[in-house]
Amino acid sequence: MTSPSAQLKLLLRGAVDLIEEEELRRKLAKKGRLTVKVGFDPSAPDIHLGHTVILRKMRHFQDGGHRVVFVIGDFTAMIGDPSGKKSTRPQLSRAEVEANAETYTKQAFRILDPKRTEVEFNSRWLSALGAEGLIRLASKITVARILERDDIQKRWSARQPIALHELLYPLGQGYDSVALKADVELGGTDQLFNLLLGRDLMREEGLEPQVVLTLPLLVGLDGTEKMSKSLGNAIGIEEPPGEIYGKLMSIPDSLMWSYYELLTDLSGGEIGARKRRVESGEANPRDVKAELARAITAQFHGEEAARRAQEDFKRAFSKGEVPEEMETREISPAESAAARALVALRLAPSMREARRKIAEGAMKVYKGADSRPREIRDPEERLAGAAPVVVRLGRRFVRVLWRR
């Protein structure tokens, strides 16, 4: 195990909040091996690159010899995390939670070492509390404290409904830390309140409070909003290699430095050197982005698949050809109007955005194996025919099959 100072340099890389650094130094020096807890809400089955920011930090702790506990919030998922929500989120059934959790953990082990990962379901201790225990837990936190949450405050001020069960979510997440006697809890910046509440509950139970370490929310393909499948700006880790590579090549140049920092193991010095070369004009940002795209694609599909994806991409954009490998999606002919097709193919999050992309000339269609791309300018132009077509939006390609 490396020294506490050497570990800190890697563990704090990319961190936003650390509460408190001196506590972390003391725990490392005193205990050596820490219990590091991260809670995951299985409200969706698939993992995208935004989720891997936390998973990679968990792996850093694993490689430092620490005990890493992957907490599946099966109990709290049925409450629904109100973080960042403008309305009450629908509660999931037990069957939905279990199905999502199975897929989620399987994908997470593409980053985490399964042999060094403890998987816990928080229903084990939260269900055991019973009604009496839950009431006792609620008695330890005031309503005023819960209303300090920024998103709850906004909904309260806007007179938007807040269901009583939503206020229990941070209590449940905080009690996870009590049950596990966590030394450190990791989370995104949107989870800061919940993580701090865990510190409060640990003090109430006479335990040494956990250290809180938050990481930034990865910005999605649009360059503005956090990565989210619902916004159509996400890159799933199980997407085909060509799709991952192409999407990464579509991010704004300004984003690639945070992607380098949060999604690769390059040192700060190596990333800084690349940035200086781009800023001085010595290196083309496209080539530096291509290095990034290949490295991240290789993490999930291997170096050979990443190399083929890169060659496919070069062929498509230097020669105007259709890449050999791309995602295939099936939609109804009724959805074949250009703007509607972009939404149905999940290439645009809304009709408004689809029309904007078409007006910018970003949409092209290939019909026939050897055809050249044709730019689409009419959002109502229908694309359906007897044969499949290839739709290109910016640097992303999708083969479209028509549902019969």
Short mmCIF file of N, CA and C in Angstrom, two decimals, residues 60-233:
data_model
loop_
_atom_site.label_atom_id
_atom_site.label_comp_id
_atom_site.label_asym_id
_atom_site.label_seq_id
_atom_site.Cartn_x
_atom_site.Cartn_y
_atom_site.Cartn_z
N HIS A 60 -9.89 3.61 -7.96
CA HIS A 60 -8.68 4.19 -7.38
C HIS A 60 -8.54 3.78 -5.92
N PHE A 61 -9.66 3.80 -5.19
CA PHE A 61 -9.62 3.36 -3.78
C PHE A 61 -9.31 1.86 -3.70
N GLN A 62 -9.90 1.07 -4.59
CA GLN A 62 -9.61 -0.36 -4.60
C GLN A 62 -8.12 -0.61 -4.82
N ASP A 63 -7.55 0.09 -5.80
CA ASP A 63 -6.14 -0.11 -6.11
C ASP A 63 -5.24 0.36 -4.97
N GLY A 64 -5.79 1.24 -4.10
CA GLY A 64 -5.05 1.66 -2.92
C GLY A 64 -5.19 0.70 -1.75
N GLY A 65 -5.91 -0.41 -1.96
CA GLY A 65 -6.04 -1.43 -0.93
C GLY A 65 -7.21 -1.23 0.01
N HIS A 66 -8.15 -0.36 -0.33
CA HIS A 66 -9.26 -0.06 0.57
C HIS A 66 -10.47 -0.96 0.29
N ARG A 67 -11.32 -1.07 1.31
CA ARG A 67 -12.56 -1.84 1.20
C ARG A 67 -13.61 -0.97 0.52
N VAL A 68 -14.07 -1.39 -0.65
CA VAL A 68 -15.05 -0.63 -1.41
C VAL A 68 -16.38 -1.36 -1.39
N VAL A 69 -17.43 -0.64 -0.94
CA VAL A 69 -18.77 -1.23 -0.84
C VAL A 69 -19.68 -0.56 -1.86
N PHE A 70 -20.20 -1.35 -2.77
CA PHE A 70 -21.12 -0.91 -3.81
C PHE A 70 -22.53 -1.13 -3.27
N VAL A 71 -23.17 -0.04 -2.85
CA VAL A 71 -24.49 -0.14 -2.23
C VAL A 71 -25.57 0.06 -3.28
N ILE A 72 -26.36 -0.97 -3.50
CA ILE A 72 -27.50 -0.86 -4.42
C ILE A 72 -28.69 -0.41 -3.60
N GLY A 73 -29.18 0.78 -3.91
CA GLY A 73 -30.28 1.36 -3.14
C GLY A 73 -31.62 0.80 -3.54
N ASP A 74 -31.80 -0.51 -3.31
CA ASP A 74 -33.08 -1.12 -3.71
C ASP A 74 -34.23 -0.60 -2.85
N PHE A 75 -33.96 -0.35 -1.55
CA PHE A 75 -34.99 0.20 -0.68
C PHE A 75 -35.25 1.67 -1.03
N THR A 76 -34.18 2.48 -1.12
CA THR A 76 -34.34 3.91 -1.40
C THR A 76 -34.84 4.16 -2.82
N ALA A 77 -34.55 3.25 -3.76
CA ALA A 77 -35.05 3.43 -5.13
C ALA A 77 -36.56 3.39 -5.18
N MET A 78 -37.15 2.65 -4.26
CA MET A 78 -38.61 2.58 -4.24
C MET A 78 -39.22 3.84 -3.61
N ILE A 79 -38.37 4.64 -2.93
CA ILE A 79 -38.80 5.97 -2.49
C ILE A 79 -38.67 6.94 -3.65
N GLY A 80 -37.50 6.92 -4.31
CA GLY A 80 -37.22 7.83 -5.43
C GLY A 80 -36.41 9.01 -4.97
N ASP A 81 -35.20 9.16 -5.52
CA ASP A 81 -34.31 10.26 -5.15
C ASP A 81 -34.84 11.57 -5.72
N PRO A 82 -35.15 12.56 -4.87
CA PRO A 82 -35.66 13.84 -5.39
C PRO A 82 -34.58 14.78 -5.89
N SER A 83 -33.29 14.38 -5.81
CA SER A 83 -32.20 15.28 -6.20
C SER A 83 -32.37 15.79 -7.62
N GLY A 84 -32.43 17.10 -7.75
CA GLY A 84 -32.52 17.72 -9.06
C GLY A 84 -33.86 17.57 -9.76
N LYS A 85 -34.85 17.00 -9.09
CA LYS A 85 -36.14 16.77 -9.72
C LYS A 85 -37.08 17.94 -9.48
N LYS A 86 -37.86 18.27 -10.51
CA LYS A 86 -38.83 19.36 -10.40
C LYS A 86 -40.21 18.85 -10.01
N SER A 87 -40.34 17.55 -9.97
CA SER A 87 -41.62 16.97 -9.56
C SER A 87 -41.35 15.63 -8.90
N THR A 88 -42.36 15.10 -8.24
CA THR A 88 -42.22 13.81 -7.57
C THR A 88 -41.96 12.72 -8.59
N ARG A 89 -40.91 11.93 -8.35
CA ARG A 89 -40.56 10.89 -9.30
C ARG A 89 -41.38 9.64 -9.05
N PRO A 90 -41.84 8.96 -10.11
CA PRO A 90 -42.62 7.74 -9.90
C PRO A 90 -41.82 6.70 -9.12
N GLN A 91 -42.48 6.02 -8.20
CA GLN A 91 -41.82 4.98 -7.42
C GLN A 91 -41.72 3.71 -8.26
N LEU A 92 -40.61 3.00 -8.12
CA LEU A 92 -40.39 1.77 -8.86
C LEU A 92 -40.89 0.57 -8.07
N SER A 93 -41.27 -0.46 -8.80
CA SER A 93 -41.68 -1.70 -8.15
C SER A 93 -40.44 -2.50 -7.77
N ARG A 94 -40.61 -3.48 -6.89
CA ARG A 94 -39.51 -4.36 -6.50
C ARG A 94 -38.92 -5.07 -7.71
N ALA A 95 -39.77 -5.55 -8.62
CA ALA A 95 -39.29 -6.27 -9.81
C ALA A 95 -38.46 -5.36 -10.70
N GLU A 96 -38.90 -4.10 -10.89
CA GLU A 96 -38.14 -3.16 -11.71
C GLU A 96 -36.77 -2.87 -11.10
N VAL A 97 -36.75 -2.67 -9.80
CA VAL A 97 -35.49 -2.38 -9.11
C VAL A 97 -34.52 -3.55 -9.24
N GLU A 98 -35.01 -4.77 -9.04
CA GLU A 98 -34.14 -5.94 -9.09
C GLU A 98 -33.59 -6.17 -10.50
N ALA A 99 -34.42 -5.95 -11.52
CA ALA A 99 -33.96 -6.13 -12.90
C ALA A 99 -32.90 -5.09 -13.26
N ASN A 100 -33.15 -3.83 -12.86
CA ASN A 100 -32.17 -2.78 -13.13
C ASN A 100 -30.86 -3.04 -12.40
N ALA A 101 -30.95 -3.47 -11.15
CA ALA A 101 -29.76 -3.69 -10.34
C ALA A 101 -28.88 -4.78 -10.93
N GLU A 102 -29.49 -5.83 -11.47
CA GLU A 102 -28.71 -6.92 -12.06
C GLU A 102 -27.89 -6.43 -13.25
N THR A 103 -28.53 -5.65 -14.13
CA THR A 103 -27.83 -5.13 -15.30
C THR A 103 -26.77 -4.11 -14.89
N TYR A 104 -27.13 -3.25 -13.95
CA TYR A 104 -26.24 -2.17 -13.52
C TYR A 104 -24.94 -2.72 -12.93
N THR A 105 -25.06 -3.71 -12.04
CA THR A 105 -23.85 -4.24 -11.41
C THR A 105 -22.97 -4.97 -12.43
N LYS A 106 -23.59 -5.68 -13.34
CA LYS A 106 -22.83 -6.38 -14.38
C LYS A 106 -21.99 -5.39 -15.19
N GLN A 107 -22.58 -4.26 -15.54
CA GLN A 107 -21.84 -3.25 -16.30
C GLN A 107 -20.78 -2.58 -15.44
N ALA A 108 -21.08 -2.37 -14.16
CA ALA A 108 -20.12 -1.71 -13.27
C ALA A 108 -18.84 -2.50 -13.14
N PHE A 109 -18.93 -3.83 -13.24
CA PHE A 109 -17.74 -4.66 -13.09
C PHE A 109 -16.83 -4.61 -14.32
N ARG A 110 -17.20 -3.83 -15.30
CA ARG A 110 -16.26 -3.57 -16.39
C ARG A 110 -15.22 -2.54 -15.96
N ILE A 111 -15.47 -1.88 -14.84
CA ILE A 111 -14.51 -0.91 -14.29
C ILE A 111 -13.99 -1.38 -12.93
N LEU A 112 -14.90 -1.83 -12.07
CA LEU A 112 -14.50 -2.29 -10.75
C LEU A 112 -13.97 -3.72 -10.81
N ASP A 113 -13.11 -4.06 -9.85
CA ASP A 113 -12.63 -5.43 -9.72
C ASP A 113 -13.69 -6.21 -8.92
N PRO A 114 -14.38 -7.15 -9.54
CA PRO A 114 -15.46 -7.85 -8.83
C PRO A 114 -14.97 -8.60 -7.60
N LYS A 115 -13.72 -9.06 -7.62
CA LYS A 115 -13.19 -9.80 -6.47
C LYS A 115 -12.93 -8.90 -5.28
N ARG A 116 -12.79 -7.60 -5.54
CA ARG A 116 -12.49 -6.66 -4.45
C ARG A 116 -13.66 -5.72 -4.19
N THR A 117 -14.82 -6.06 -4.69
CA THR A 117 -16.00 -5.21 -4.52
C THR A 117 -17.04 -5.93 -3.67
N GLU A 118 -17.47 -5.31 -2.59
CA GLU A 118 -18.57 -5.84 -1.79
C GLU A 118 -19.86 -5.20 -2.27
N VAL A 119 -20.82 -6.03 -2.65
CA VAL A 119 -22.12 -5.53 -3.11
C VAL A 119 -23.13 -5.72 -1.99
N GLU A 120 -23.78 -4.64 -1.61
CA GLU A 120 -24.79 -4.67 -0.55
C GLU A 120 -26.09 -4.05 -1.06
N PHE A 121 -27.22 -4.60 -0.66
CA PHE A 121 -28.53 -4.02 -0.94
C PHE A 121 -29.00 -3.35 0.35
N ASN A 122 -29.35 -2.05 0.27
CA ASN A 122 -29.67 -1.36 1.52
C ASN A 122 -31.00 -1.77 2.13
N SER A 123 -31.76 -2.59 1.44
CA SER A 123 -32.98 -3.13 2.06
C SER A 123 -32.62 -4.05 3.23
N ARG A 124 -31.39 -4.57 3.24
CA ARG A 124 -30.98 -5.48 4.31
C ARG A 124 -31.10 -4.83 5.68
N TRP A 125 -30.71 -3.55 5.77
CA TRP A 125 -30.80 -2.88 7.06
C TRP A 125 -31.98 -1.91 7.16
N LEU A 126 -32.40 -1.33 6.02
CA LEU A 126 -33.51 -0.39 6.09
C LEU A 126 -34.85 -1.09 6.28
N SER A 127 -35.03 -2.24 5.65
CA SER A 127 -36.27 -3.00 5.86
C SER A 127 -36.35 -3.48 7.31
N ALA A 128 -35.19 -3.83 7.85
CA ALA A 128 -35.16 -4.33 9.23
C ALA A 128 -35.52 -3.27 10.26
N LEU A 129 -35.41 -2.00 9.89
CA LEU A 129 -35.76 -0.93 10.82
C LEU A 129 -37.23 -1.00 11.23
N GLY A 130 -38.08 -1.32 10.28
CA GLY A 130 -39.50 -1.33 10.54
C GLY A 130 -40.04 0.08 10.74
N ALA A 131 -41.35 0.18 10.97
CA ALA A 131 -41.98 1.50 11.12
C ALA A 131 -41.44 2.23 12.34
N GLU A 132 -41.26 1.52 13.45
CA GLU A 132 -40.76 2.17 14.67
C GLU A 132 -39.36 2.71 14.47
N GLY A 133 -38.49 1.91 13.84
CA GLY A 133 -37.12 2.35 13.60
C GLY A 133 -37.04 3.53 12.65
N LEU A 134 -37.90 3.53 11.63
CA LEU A 134 -37.91 4.64 10.68
C LEU A 134 -38.35 5.94 11.36
N ILE A 135 -39.32 5.83 12.26
CA ILE A 135 -39.77 7.03 12.99
C ILE A 135 -38.65 7.53 13.90
N ARG A 136 -37.94 6.62 14.56
CA ARG A 136 -36.81 7.02 15.40
C ARG A 136 -35.73 7.70 14.57
N LEU A 137 -35.49 7.15 13.39
CA LEU A 137 -34.49 7.75 12.50
C LEU A 137 -34.91 9.16 12.10
N ALA A 138 -36.18 9.34 11.75
CA ALA A 138 -36.69 10.65 11.34
C ALA A 138 -36.60 11.67 12.47
N SER A 139 -36.63 11.19 13.71
CA SER A 139 -36.58 12.12 14.84
C SER A 139 -35.22 12.77 15.02
N LYS A 140 -34.20 12.26 14.34
CA LYS A 140 -32.84 12.77 14.50
C LYS A 140 -32.54 13.95 13.59
N ILE A 141 -33.43 14.24 12.64
CA ILE A 141 -33.20 15.33 11.67
C ILE A 141 -34.43 16.23 11.67
N THR A 142 -34.21 17.53 11.69
CA THR A 142 -35.33 18.48 11.70
C THR A 142 -35.85 18.73 10.29
N VAL A 143 -37.10 19.19 10.22
CA VAL A 143 -37.68 19.58 8.92
C VAL A 143 -36.88 20.73 8.33
N ALA A 144 -36.45 21.66 9.17
CA ALA A 144 -35.66 22.80 8.69
C ALA A 144 -34.39 22.33 8.00
N ARG A 145 -33.75 21.29 8.55
CA ARG A 145 -32.53 20.75 7.93
C ARG A 145 -32.82 20.18 6.56
N ILE A 146 -33.89 19.41 6.42
CA ILE A 146 -34.26 18.83 5.12
C ILE A 146 -34.57 19.93 4.11
N LEU A 147 -35.23 21.00 4.59
CA LEU A 147 -35.60 22.09 3.68
C LEU A 147 -34.41 22.93 3.24
N GLU A 148 -33.23 22.65 3.78
CA GLU A 148 -32.02 23.34 3.31
C GLU A 148 -31.62 22.87 1.92
N ARG A 149 -32.08 21.70 1.51
CA ARG A 149 -31.74 21.18 0.18
C ARG A 149 -32.19 22.18 -0.88
N ASP A 150 -31.29 22.48 -1.79
CA ASP A 150 -31.56 23.48 -2.81
C ASP A 150 -32.77 23.11 -3.68
N ASP A 151 -32.82 21.85 -4.12
CA ASP A 151 -33.93 21.46 -5.00
C ASP A 151 -35.26 21.45 -4.27
N ILE A 152 -35.26 21.05 -3.00
CA ILE A 152 -36.50 21.08 -2.21
C ILE A 152 -36.94 22.53 -1.98
N GLN A 153 -35.97 23.40 -1.69
CA GLN A 153 -36.29 24.83 -1.51
C GLN A 153 -36.96 25.41 -2.74
N LYS A 154 -36.40 25.09 -3.91
CA LYS A 154 -36.94 25.64 -5.16
C LYS A 154 -38.37 25.15 -5.39
N ARG A 155 -38.61 23.89 -5.14
CA ARG A 155 -39.96 23.35 -5.34
C ARG A 155 -40.93 23.95 -4.32
N TRP A 156 -40.45 24.16 -3.09
CA TRP A 156 -41.28 24.76 -2.05
C TRP A 156 -41.65 26.19 -2.44
N SER A 157 -40.65 26.96 -2.89
CA SER A 157 -40.87 28.36 -3.27
C SER A 157 -41.80 28.47 -4.48
N ALA A 158 -41.70 27.51 -5.38
CA ALA A 158 -42.53 27.53 -6.59
C ALA A 158 -43.91 26.90 -6.35
N ARG A 159 -44.17 26.52 -5.10
CA ARG A 159 -45.44 25.87 -4.72
C ARG A 159 -45.70 24.60 -5.53
N GLN A 160 -44.61 23.89 -5.83
CA GLN A 160 -44.73 22.59 -6.51
C GLN A 160 -44.89 21.50 -5.46
N PRO A 161 -45.65 20.48 -5.75
CA PRO A 161 -45.90 19.43 -4.74
C PRO A 161 -44.61 18.74 -4.29
N ILE A 162 -44.50 18.48 -3.01
CA ILE A 162 -43.41 17.70 -2.43
C ILE A 162 -44.08 16.60 -1.59
N ALA A 163 -43.94 15.38 -2.02
CA ALA A 163 -44.55 14.28 -1.28
C ALA A 163 -43.73 13.98 -0.02
N LEU A 164 -44.40 13.59 1.04
CA LEU A 164 -43.73 13.37 2.32
C LEU A 164 -42.66 12.28 2.22
N HIS A 165 -42.93 11.25 1.40
CA HIS A 165 -41.97 10.15 1.32
C HIS A 165 -40.63 10.60 0.72
N GLU A 166 -40.65 11.67 -0.12
CA GLU A 166 -39.41 12.15 -0.71
C GLU A 166 -38.42 12.64 0.34
N LEU A 167 -38.94 13.16 1.45
CA LEU A 167 -38.08 13.67 2.50
C LEU A 167 -37.36 12.56 3.25
N LEU A 168 -37.82 11.31 3.04
CA LEU A 168 -37.19 10.17 3.69
C LEU A 168 -35.96 9.68 2.92
N TYR A 169 -35.84 10.06 1.66
CA TYR A 169 -34.75 9.53 0.84
C TYR A 169 -33.38 9.84 1.44
N PRO A 170 -33.07 11.11 1.73
CA PRO A 170 -31.74 11.39 2.30
C PRO A 170 -31.51 10.72 3.64
N LEU A 171 -32.58 10.51 4.42
CA LEU A 171 -32.44 9.79 5.68
C LEU A 171 -32.01 8.34 5.43
N GLY A 172 -32.65 7.72 4.43
CA GLY A 172 -32.29 6.34 4.09
C GLY A 172 -30.85 6.24 3.61
N GLN A 173 -30.45 7.16 2.74
CA GLN A 173 -29.09 7.13 2.23
C GLN A 173 -28.09 7.39 3.36
N GLY A 174 -28.43 8.31 4.26
CA GLY A 174 -27.55 8.60 5.37
C GLY A 174 -27.41 7.42 6.31
N TYR A 175 -28.51 6.68 6.51
CA TYR A 175 -28.46 5.52 7.40
C TYR A 175 -27.59 4.41 6.82
N ASP A 176 -27.47 4.36 5.49
CA ASP A 176 -26.55 3.39 4.87
C ASP A 176 -25.15 3.55 5.45
N SER A 177 -24.72 4.81 5.63
CA SER A 177 -23.38 5.09 6.16
C SER A 177 -23.25 4.62 7.60
N VAL A 178 -24.34 4.76 8.37
CA VAL A 178 -24.35 4.29 9.76
C VAL A 178 -24.21 2.76 9.77
N ALA A 179 -25.01 2.09 8.95
CA ALA A 179 -25.02 0.62 8.94
C ALA A 179 -23.66 0.06 8.55
N LEU A 180 -22.96 0.73 7.63
CA LEU A 180 -21.68 0.23 7.14
C LEU A 180 -20.49 0.80 7.90
N LYS A 181 -20.75 1.76 8.81
CA LYS A 181 -19.67 2.47 9.52
C LYS A 181 -18.64 2.99 8.51
N ALA A 182 -19.14 3.71 7.53
CA ALA A 182 -18.30 4.18 6.42
C ALA A 182 -17.25 5.19 6.89
N ASP A 183 -16.06 5.07 6.33
CA ASP A 183 -15.01 6.07 6.55
C ASP A 183 -15.09 7.18 5.51
N VAL A 184 -15.48 6.81 4.29
CA VAL A 184 -15.56 7.76 3.18
C VAL A 184 -16.81 7.44 2.37
N GLU A 185 -17.51 8.47 1.91
CA GLU A 185 -18.59 8.26 0.94
C GLU A 185 -18.32 9.13 -0.27
N LEU A 186 -18.45 8.51 -1.45
CA LEU A 186 -18.27 9.22 -2.72
C LEU A 186 -19.63 9.51 -3.34
N GLY A 187 -19.70 10.58 -4.13
CA GLY A 187 -20.92 10.90 -4.84
C GLY A 187 -20.71 12.06 -5.79
N GLY A 188 -21.71 12.31 -6.62
CA GLY A 188 -21.66 13.48 -7.51
C GLY A 188 -21.97 14.74 -6.71
N THR A 189 -21.69 15.87 -7.29
CA THR A 189 -21.94 17.14 -6.59
C THR A 189 -23.41 17.33 -6.26
N ASP A 190 -24.31 16.69 -7.02
CA ASP A 190 -25.74 16.81 -6.75
C ASP A 190 -26.15 16.00 -5.52
N GLN A 191 -25.23 15.20 -4.98
CA GLN A 191 -25.52 14.37 -3.81
C GLN A 191 -24.93 14.95 -2.53
N LEU A 192 -24.36 16.15 -2.59
CA LEU A 192 -23.64 16.69 -1.44
C LEU A 192 -24.51 16.73 -0.18
N PHE A 193 -25.74 17.20 -0.31
CA PHE A 193 -26.61 17.28 0.87
C PHE A 193 -26.80 15.92 1.50
N ASN A 194 -27.11 14.92 0.69
CA ASN A 194 -27.34 13.57 1.22
C ASN A 194 -26.10 13.03 1.92
N LEU A 195 -24.93 13.28 1.34
CA LEU A 195 -23.68 12.80 1.92
C LEU A 195 -23.39 13.47 3.26
N LEU A 196 -23.67 14.76 3.34
CA LEU A 196 -23.46 15.49 4.59
C LEU A 196 -24.44 15.03 5.66
N LEU A 197 -25.65 14.68 5.23
CA LEU A 197 -26.62 14.17 6.19
C LEU A 197 -26.14 12.86 6.79
N GLY A 198 -25.43 12.08 5.98
CA GLY A 198 -24.83 10.85 6.50
C GLY A 198 -23.85 11.14 7.62
N ARG A 199 -23.08 12.22 7.49
CA ARG A 199 -22.16 12.64 8.56
C ARG A 199 -22.95 12.97 9.83
N ASP A 200 -24.05 13.70 9.66
CA ASP A 200 -24.87 14.08 10.81
C ASP A 200 -25.42 12.86 11.54
N LEU A 201 -25.94 11.89 10.78
CA LEU A 201 -26.53 10.71 11.40
C LEU A 201 -25.47 9.86 12.09
N MET A 202 -24.28 9.81 11.52
CA MET A 202 -23.20 9.04 12.15
C MET A 202 -22.83 9.66 13.50
N ARG A 203 -22.78 10.98 13.57
CA ARG A 203 -22.50 11.65 14.85
C ARG A 203 -23.61 11.32 15.86
N GLU A 204 -24.86 11.35 15.38
CA GLU A 204 -26.00 11.06 16.26
C GLU A 204 -25.90 9.65 16.85
N GLU A 205 -25.28 8.74 16.09
CA GLU A 205 -25.16 7.35 16.53
C GLU A 205 -23.84 7.10 17.27
N GLY A 206 -23.08 8.17 17.53
CA GLY A 206 -21.83 8.03 18.26
C GLY A 206 -20.69 7.47 17.44
N LEU A 207 -20.80 7.57 16.13
CA LEU A 207 -19.74 7.07 15.24
C LEU A 207 -18.90 8.23 14.72
N GLU A 208 -17.66 7.91 14.35
CA GLU A 208 -16.81 8.93 13.71
C GLU A 208 -17.41 9.25 12.34
N PRO A 209 -17.68 10.53 12.03
CA PRO A 209 -18.35 10.85 10.76
C PRO A 209 -17.50 10.53 9.55
N GLN A 210 -18.18 10.15 8.49
CA GLN A 210 -17.50 9.82 7.24
C GLN A 210 -16.93 11.08 6.58
N VAL A 211 -15.87 10.88 5.82
CA VAL A 211 -15.36 11.94 4.95
C VAL A 211 -16.20 11.95 3.69
N VAL A 212 -16.53 13.12 3.20
CA VAL A 212 -17.34 13.27 1.99
C VAL A 212 -16.46 13.74 0.84
N LEU A 213 -16.52 13.03 -0.26
CA LEU A 213 -15.74 13.40 -1.45
C LEU A 213 -16.68 13.40 -2.65
N THR A 214 -16.86 14.57 -3.27
CA THR A 214 -17.74 14.64 -4.44
C THR A 214 -16.94 14.86 -5.71
N LEU A 215 -17.52 14.40 -6.80
CA LEU A 215 -16.91 14.52 -8.12
C LEU A 215 -17.87 15.25 -9.05
N PRO A 216 -17.34 15.92 -10.07
CA PRO A 216 -18.21 16.70 -10.95
C PRO A 216 -19.15 15.83 -11.76
N LEU A 217 -20.26 16.42 -12.17
CA LEU A 217 -21.19 15.75 -13.08
C LEU A 217 -20.66 15.93 -14.50
N LEU A 218 -20.44 14.83 -15.19
CA LEU A 218 -19.88 14.90 -16.54
C LEU A 218 -20.85 15.59 -17.48
N VAL A 219 -20.37 16.59 -18.21
CA VAL A 219 -21.20 17.29 -19.19
C VAL A 219 -21.37 16.40 -20.41
N GLY A 220 -22.58 16.39 -20.96
CA GLY A 220 -22.90 15.50 -22.08
C GLY A 220 -22.48 16.04 -23.43
N LEU A 221 -22.92 15.34 -24.47
CA LEU A 221 -22.50 15.63 -25.84
C LEU A 221 -22.88 17.03 -26.30
N ASP A 222 -23.93 17.61 -25.70
CA ASP A 222 -24.35 18.94 -26.12
C ASP A 222 -23.44 20.04 -25.58
N GLY A 223 -22.56 19.69 -24.65
CA GLY A 223 -21.61 20.67 -24.13
C GLY A 223 -22.17 21.59 -23.07
N THR A 224 -23.42 21.36 -22.64
CA THR A 224 -24.02 22.27 -21.65
C THR A 224 -24.65 21.52 -20.48
N GLU A 225 -25.50 20.53 -20.76
CA GLU A 225 -26.21 19.82 -19.70
C GLU A 225 -25.43 18.60 -19.23
N LYS A 226 -25.69 18.16 -17.99
CA LYS A 226 -25.02 16.96 -17.50
C LYS A 226 -25.47 15.76 -18.34
N MET A 227 -24.57 14.79 -18.47
CA MET A 227 -24.86 13.62 -19.30
C MET A 227 -26.07 12.88 -18.75
N SER A 228 -27.03 12.61 -19.63
CA SER A 228 -28.27 11.96 -19.23
C SER A 228 -28.92 11.30 -20.44
N LYS A 229 -29.37 10.08 -20.26
CA LYS A 229 -30.04 9.39 -21.36
C LYS A 229 -31.32 10.11 -21.76
N SER A 230 -32.03 10.66 -20.76
CA SER A 230 -33.29 11.33 -21.05
C SER A 230 -33.09 12.59 -21.88
N LEU A 231 -31.91 13.19 -21.81
CA LEU A 231 -31.61 14.39 -22.60
C LEU A 231 -31.00 14.05 -23.96
N GLY A 232 -30.75 12.77 -24.19
CA GLY A 232 -30.19 12.36 -25.48
C GLY A 232 -28.75 12.78 -25.68
N ASN A 233 -28.01 13.05 -24.60
CA ASN A 233 -26.62 13.52 -24.74
C ASN A 233 -25.64 12.58 -24.06
#
